Amino acid sequence: MSTGVKRWMWDQLTSPELDRRVADQPVIVLSIGSVEDHGGHLPMDVDNLESRSLCEAVGEQIPEEMLLLPHFPYGFETHHMDYPGTIDVKAEHLLEVIADIGLSVAHHGFRRLLICNGHGSNMPVLDLAARRINTNSEALCASFIWPNLILNQIKAERESVYPGGIAHAGELETSVYLHLNGDAVQMEQAQKNFHFPESSFFYHDLNGMGPINMAPWHSMISDDGTVGDPTVASAEKGRRWFDAAVQSMIGLVREFRTWQALPRTDHHASSLATSTTEVYQPDRV
Ligand SMILES: [Zn+2]
């Protein structure tokens, strides 16, 4: 029995094949999500399914330009642990493991790593992991949460109010899930949920967060886990947003693959200044 070889997947290649791909420097992509509550209407794999499906769709379209690592299915979830089923990887552990994955990629000779994320609270940790990869290897790593690929389109087409309608298990995530795996959505359970107190400073929306960061226990801002309005979700909107995200991410992979900055330069007058710790050595891989 054969399930078909996906040449754009890192672990579907043999080790010698992978080594030969270093010559043309595809962008290495890591998708990450989480296992967490998404209200009474969505399964707990929303962040995993949406991020992984996006990266796989991009891989299908530009197989020569990227390689997709095995999906990383757990996220930083401490503030969601009041909801049954959520799996929490502590922030410091997630930082370590994502940095380890990125530094492994760099060790094998690849120089561009993109982390595509489906879970908002992973972002500060992924940003730190990407920075560690950048300063401890010759690779460049960038991380993003996938709705950022299509912010203007979401803004133009959303029906829920801003801010708040698209935060957690709301209009966006529910629409895309309806498109990808509609049979698993229990729309009769979907509830509009706006328990986040009105504020000019603190608000959550994937279309633009409030200017001041504050993440309390999730159960302090939602009764069923939803933050936003899933009742206006539709599979058709989900299809449009998913397809647009695929096209936007193709553009991102292509630009990042050829993105060049100035070479790193040591501006100390004395060579003694850079000899104290290994991590700051310019040629360390
Ligand atoms: Zn989610």
Coordinates of C-alpha atoms and ligand atoms in Angstrom, one line a residue:
M1 CA 0.0 0.0 0.0
S2 CA 1.3 3.5 -0.8
T3 CA 0.0 6.8 0.4
G4 CA 2.0 8.8 -2.0
V5 CA 5.2 10.7 -1.3
K6 CA 5.0 14.4 -0.5
R7 CA 8.3 15.8 -1.7
W8 CA 7.6 19.1 0.1
M9 CA 7.5 17.4 3.5
W10 CA 10.8 17.4 5.4
D11 CA 10.4 13.9 6.8
Q12 CA 9.2 12.3 3.6
L13 CA 12.6 12.7 2.1
T14 CA 15.6 10.4 2.8
S15 CA 18.5 12.0 4.7
P16 CA 20.7 12.2 1.5
E17 CA 17.8 13.7 -0.4
L18 CA 17.3 16.3 2.3
D19 CA 21.0 17.1 2.2
R20 CA 20.8 17.8 -1.5
R21 CA 18.0 20.3 -1.0
V22 CA 20.4 22.6 0.9
A23 CA 21.8 23.6 -2.5
D24 CA 18.6 25.4 -3.6
Q25 CA 17.7 26.7 -0.1
P26 CA 13.9 26.1 0.1
V27 CA 12.2 28.0 3.0
I28 CA 11.7 25.6 5.9
V29 CA 8.2 25.9 7.4
L30 CA 7.1 24.8 10.8
S31 CA 3.3 24.9 11.6
I32 CA 2.2 25.0 15.2
G33 CA -1.1 25.2 16.9
S34 CA -2.6 23.9 20.2
V35 CA -5.1 21.6 21.7
E36 CA -7.5 23.9 23.5
D37 CA -11.2 24.6 24.1
H38 CA -13.0 26.4 21.3
G39 CA -16.4 26.9 22.8
G40 CA -19.2 24.3 22.6
H41 CA -19.4 24.3 18.8
L42 CA -15.8 23.6 17.6
P43 CA -13.4 20.6 18.3
M44 CA -10.2 21.3 20.2
D45 CA -8.0 20.9 17.1
V46 CA -9.0 24.2 15.5
D47 CA -5.6 25.9 15.8
N48 CA -3.8 22.7 14.6
L49 CA -6.1 22.0 11.7
E50 CA -6.2 25.5 10.4
S51 CA -2.4 26.2 10.6
R52 CA -1.4 22.8 9.3
S53 CA -3.9 22.8 6.4
L54 CA -2.7 26.2 5.3
C55 CA 0.9 25.1 5.2
E56 CA 0.1 21.9 3.4
A57 CA -1.9 23.8 0.8
V58 CA 1.1 26.1 0.2
G59 CA 3.4 23.1 0.0
E60 CA 1.2 21.5 -2.6
Q61 CA 1.4 24.6 -4.8
I62 CA 5.1 25.5 -4.5
P63 CA 6.8 22.1 -3.7
E64 CA 10.2 23.3 -5.0
E65 CA 10.3 26.4 -2.9
M66 CA 9.5 25.1 0.6
L67 CA 9.8 22.1 2.9
L68 CA 7.3 21.5 5.7
L69 CA 8.5 20.1 9.0
P70 CA 6.2 17.8 11.0
H71 CA 3.4 19.8 12.6
F72 CA 4.0 20.8 16.3
P73 CA 0.5 20.3 18.0
Y74 CA 0.9 21.8 21.4
G75 CA 0.9 25.4 22.6
F76 CA 1.3 27.8 25.6
E77 CA -2.1 27.4 27.3
T78 CA -1.7 28.1 31.1
H79 CA -4.5 30.7 31.0
H80 CA -6.9 28.2 29.4
M81 CA -6.5 25.4 31.9
D82 CA -10.0 26.1 33.4
Y83 CA -11.4 24.4 30.3
P84 CA -11.4 20.6 30.2
G85 CA -9.2 19.0 27.5
T86 CA -6.7 21.9 27.1
I87 CA -3.0 20.8 27.0
D88 CA -0.5 23.3 28.3
V89 CA 3.1 23.5 27.4
K90 CA 4.8 26.1 29.7
A91 CA 6.1 29.2 28.0
E92 CA 9.8 28.4 28.9
H93 CA 9.5 24.8 27.6
L94 CA 7.9 25.9 24.3
L95 CA 10.6 28.5 23.8
E96 CA 13.3 25.8 24.3
V97 CA 11.7 23.2 22.0
I98 CA 10.9 25.6 19.2
A99 CA 14.4 27.0 19.4
D100 CA 15.8 23.5 19.4
I101 CA 13.9 22.6 16.2
G102 CA 15.0 25.8 14.5
L103 CA 18.7 25.4 15.5
S104 CA 18.5 21.8 14.1
V105 CA 17.3 23.1 10.8
A106 CA 20.1 25.7 10.7
H107 CA 22.6 23.0 11.7
H108 CA 21.7 21.0 8.5
G109 CA 22.5 24.1 6.3
F110 CA 19.1 25.7 5.8
R111 CA 19.0 29.5 6.2
R112 CA 15.3 30.5 6.1
L113 CA 12.7 29.2 8.7
L114 CA 9.1 30.4 8.8
I115 CA 6.9 29.5 11.8
C116 CA 3.2 29.6 10.9
N117 CA 1.1 29.7 14.1
G118 CA -2.6 29.1 14.7
H119 CA -2.8 30.1 18.4
G120 CA -2.6 33.7 19.6
S121 CA -0.9 33.1 22.9
N122 CA 2.0 31.2 21.2
M123 CA 3.1 34.5 19.5
P124 CA 5.2 36.1 22.2
V125 CA 7.0 32.8 22.8
L126 CA 7.6 32.2 19.1
D127 CA 8.9 35.7 18.7
L128 CA 11.5 34.9 21.4
A129 CA 12.3 31.5 19.9
A130 CA 12.8 33.1 16.4
R131 CA 15.1 35.7 17.9
R132 CA 17.2 33.1 19.6
I133 CA 17.5 31.1 16.4
N134 CA 18.6 34.3 14.6
T135 CA 21.3 35.1 17.1
N136 CA 22.6 31.6 17.6
S137 CA 22.8 30.4 14.0
E138 CA 23.3 31.7 10.5
A139 CA 19.6 31.1 9.7
L140 CA 16.9 33.7 9.7
C141 CA 13.6 32.8 11.4
A142 CA 10.3 34.7 11.3
S143 CA 7.0 33.8 13.0
F144 CA 3.5 34.9 12.4
I145 CA -0.1 34.0 13.3
W146 CA -1.8 33.1 10.0
P147 CA -4.8 35.6 10.1
N148 CA -2.1 38.3 9.8
L149 CA -1.7 37.2 6.2
I150 CA -5.1 38.6 5.2
L151 CA -5.9 41.4 7.7
N152 CA -7.3 43.8 5.1
Q153 CA -9.5 41.2 3.5
I154 CA -10.9 40.1 6.9
K155 CA -11.5 43.7 7.8
A156 CA -13.4 44.3 4.5
E157 CA -15.6 41.1 4.7
R158 CA -16.2 40.5 8.4
E159 CA -19.8 40.8 9.6
S160 CA -19.1 40.7 13.4
V161 CA -18.3 43.8 15.3
Y162 CA -14.8 45.1 15.7
P163 CA -13.2 44.8 18.2
G164 CA -14.2 41.5 19.7
G165 CA -16.1 39.5 17.0
I166 CA -12.9 37.6 15.9
A167 CA -11.0 36.7 19.0
H168 CA -11.3 33.0 20.0
A169 CA -13.6 30.5 18.3
G170 CA -15.4 33.5 16.7
E171 CA -16.4 34.4 13.1
L172 CA -13.0 33.7 11.5
E173 CA -11.9 30.4 13.1
T174 CA -15.5 29.0 12.9
S175 CA -15.8 30.0 9.2
V176 CA -12.5 28.4 8.2
Y177 CA -13.3 25.3 10.2
L178 CA -16.7 25.1 8.5
H179 CA -14.8 25.1 5.2
L180 CA -12.1 22.6 6.2
N181 CA -14.1 20.1 8.3
G182 CA -17.7 21.3 8.4
D183 CA -19.2 18.0 9.6
A184 CA -17.4 18.4 12.9
V185 CA -18.9 21.9 13.7
Q186 CA -22.0 22.0 16.0
M187 CA -23.4 25.3 14.9
E188 CA -26.5 24.9 17.1
Q189 CA -24.0 25.2 20.0
A190 CA -22.4 28.4 18.8
Q191 CA -22.8 31.4 21.1
K192 CA -22.1 35.1 20.7
N193 CA -19.8 35.8 23.6
F194 CA -18.8 39.4 24.5
H195 CA -17.9 39.2 28.2
F196 CA -14.6 41.1 27.7
P197 CA -15.4 44.4 29.5
E198 CA -15.5 47.4 27.1
S199 CA -12.3 49.3 27.1
S200 CA -10.3 51.7 25.0
F201 CA -7.1 49.9 25.9
F202 CA -7.8 46.2 26.5
Y203 CA -9.5 44.3 23.8
H204 CA -8.9 41.1 21.9
D205 CA -9.5 40.7 18.2
L206 CA -7.4 38.8 15.6
N207 CA -8.0 41.8 13.2
G208 CA -6.1 44.1 15.6
M209 CA -5.4 43.8 19.3
G210 CA -5.9 46.6 21.8
P211 CA -2.9 48.9 22.4
I212 CA -2.2 47.5 25.9
N213 CA -1.5 43.8 26.4
M214 CA -3.3 42.0 29.2
A215 CA -4.2 38.3 29.2
P216 CA -6.2 37.2 32.3
W217 CA -7.4 33.7 32.9
H218 CA -9.5 32.9 29.9
S219 CA -12.5 32.0 32.1
M220 CA -12.6 35.6 33.4
I221 CA -13.5 36.8 29.9
S222 CA -15.7 34.0 28.6
D223 CA -18.3 31.6 30.0
D224 CA -18.2 28.9 27.3
G225 CA -14.7 29.6 26.0
T226 CA -15.8 31.6 23.0
V227 CA -14.7 35.2 22.7
G228 CA -16.4 36.7 19.7
D229 CA -19.3 35.9 17.4
P230 CA -19.4 32.5 15.7
T231 CA -23.1 32.9 14.8
V232 CA -22.2 34.9 11.6
A233 CA -19.7 32.3 10.4
S234 CA -20.1 30.6 7.1
A235 CA -18.2 27.9 5.1
E236 CA -18.2 30.3 2.1
K237 CA -16.4 33.0 4.0
G238 CA -14.1 30.4 5.4
R239 CA -13.2 29.2 1.9
R240 CA -12.4 32.7 0.7
W241 CA -10.3 33.5 3.7
F242 CA -8.4 30.2 3.6
D243 CA -7.7 30.5 -0.2
A244 CA -6.6 34.1 0.3
A245 CA -4.3 33.1 3.1
V246 CA -2.7 30.4 0.9
Q247 CA -2.0 33.0 -1.8
S248 CA -0.6 35.5 0.7
M249 CA 1.7 32.9 2.3
I250 CA 3.0 31.8 -1.1
G251 CA 4.1 35.5 -1.5
L252 CA 5.6 35.5 1.9
V253 CA 7.6 32.3 1.3
R254 CA 8.9 33.6 -2.0
E255 CA 9.9 37.0 -0.6
F256 CA 11.6 35.5 2.5
R257 CA 13.5 33.0 0.4
T258 CA 15.4 35.7 -1.4
W259 CA 15.4 38.3 1.4
Q260 CA 18.9 39.7 2.0
A261 CA 20.1 42.1 4.7
L262 CA 23.6 43.6 5.3
P263 CA 26.2 41.1 6.5
R264 CA 26.5 41.2 10.3
T265 CA 29.3 43.6 11.2
D266 CA 31.2 43.9 14.5
H267 CA 31.5 47.6 15.4
H268 CA 33.9 47.2 18.3
A269 CA 37.2 48.8 17.9
S270 CA 38.9 46.1 19.9
S271 CA 38.7 42.4 19.1
L272 CA 38.8 41.7 22.8
A273 CA 35.2 42.9 23.1
T274 CA 33.8 39.9 21.2
S275 CA 35.8 37.2 22.8
T276 CA 34.0 37.0 26.2
T277 CA 31.0 34.7 25.4
E278 CA 30.4 32.2 22.8
V279 CA 26.8 33.2 21.9
Y280 CA 27.9 36.6 20.5
Q281 CA 30.6 35.2 18.2
P282 CA 29.7 36.3 14.7
D283 CA 30.7 33.0 13.1
R284 CA 29.0 30.7 15.5
V285 CA 26.5 28.3 14.0
Ligands
ZN1 ZN -8.0 29.1 18.1

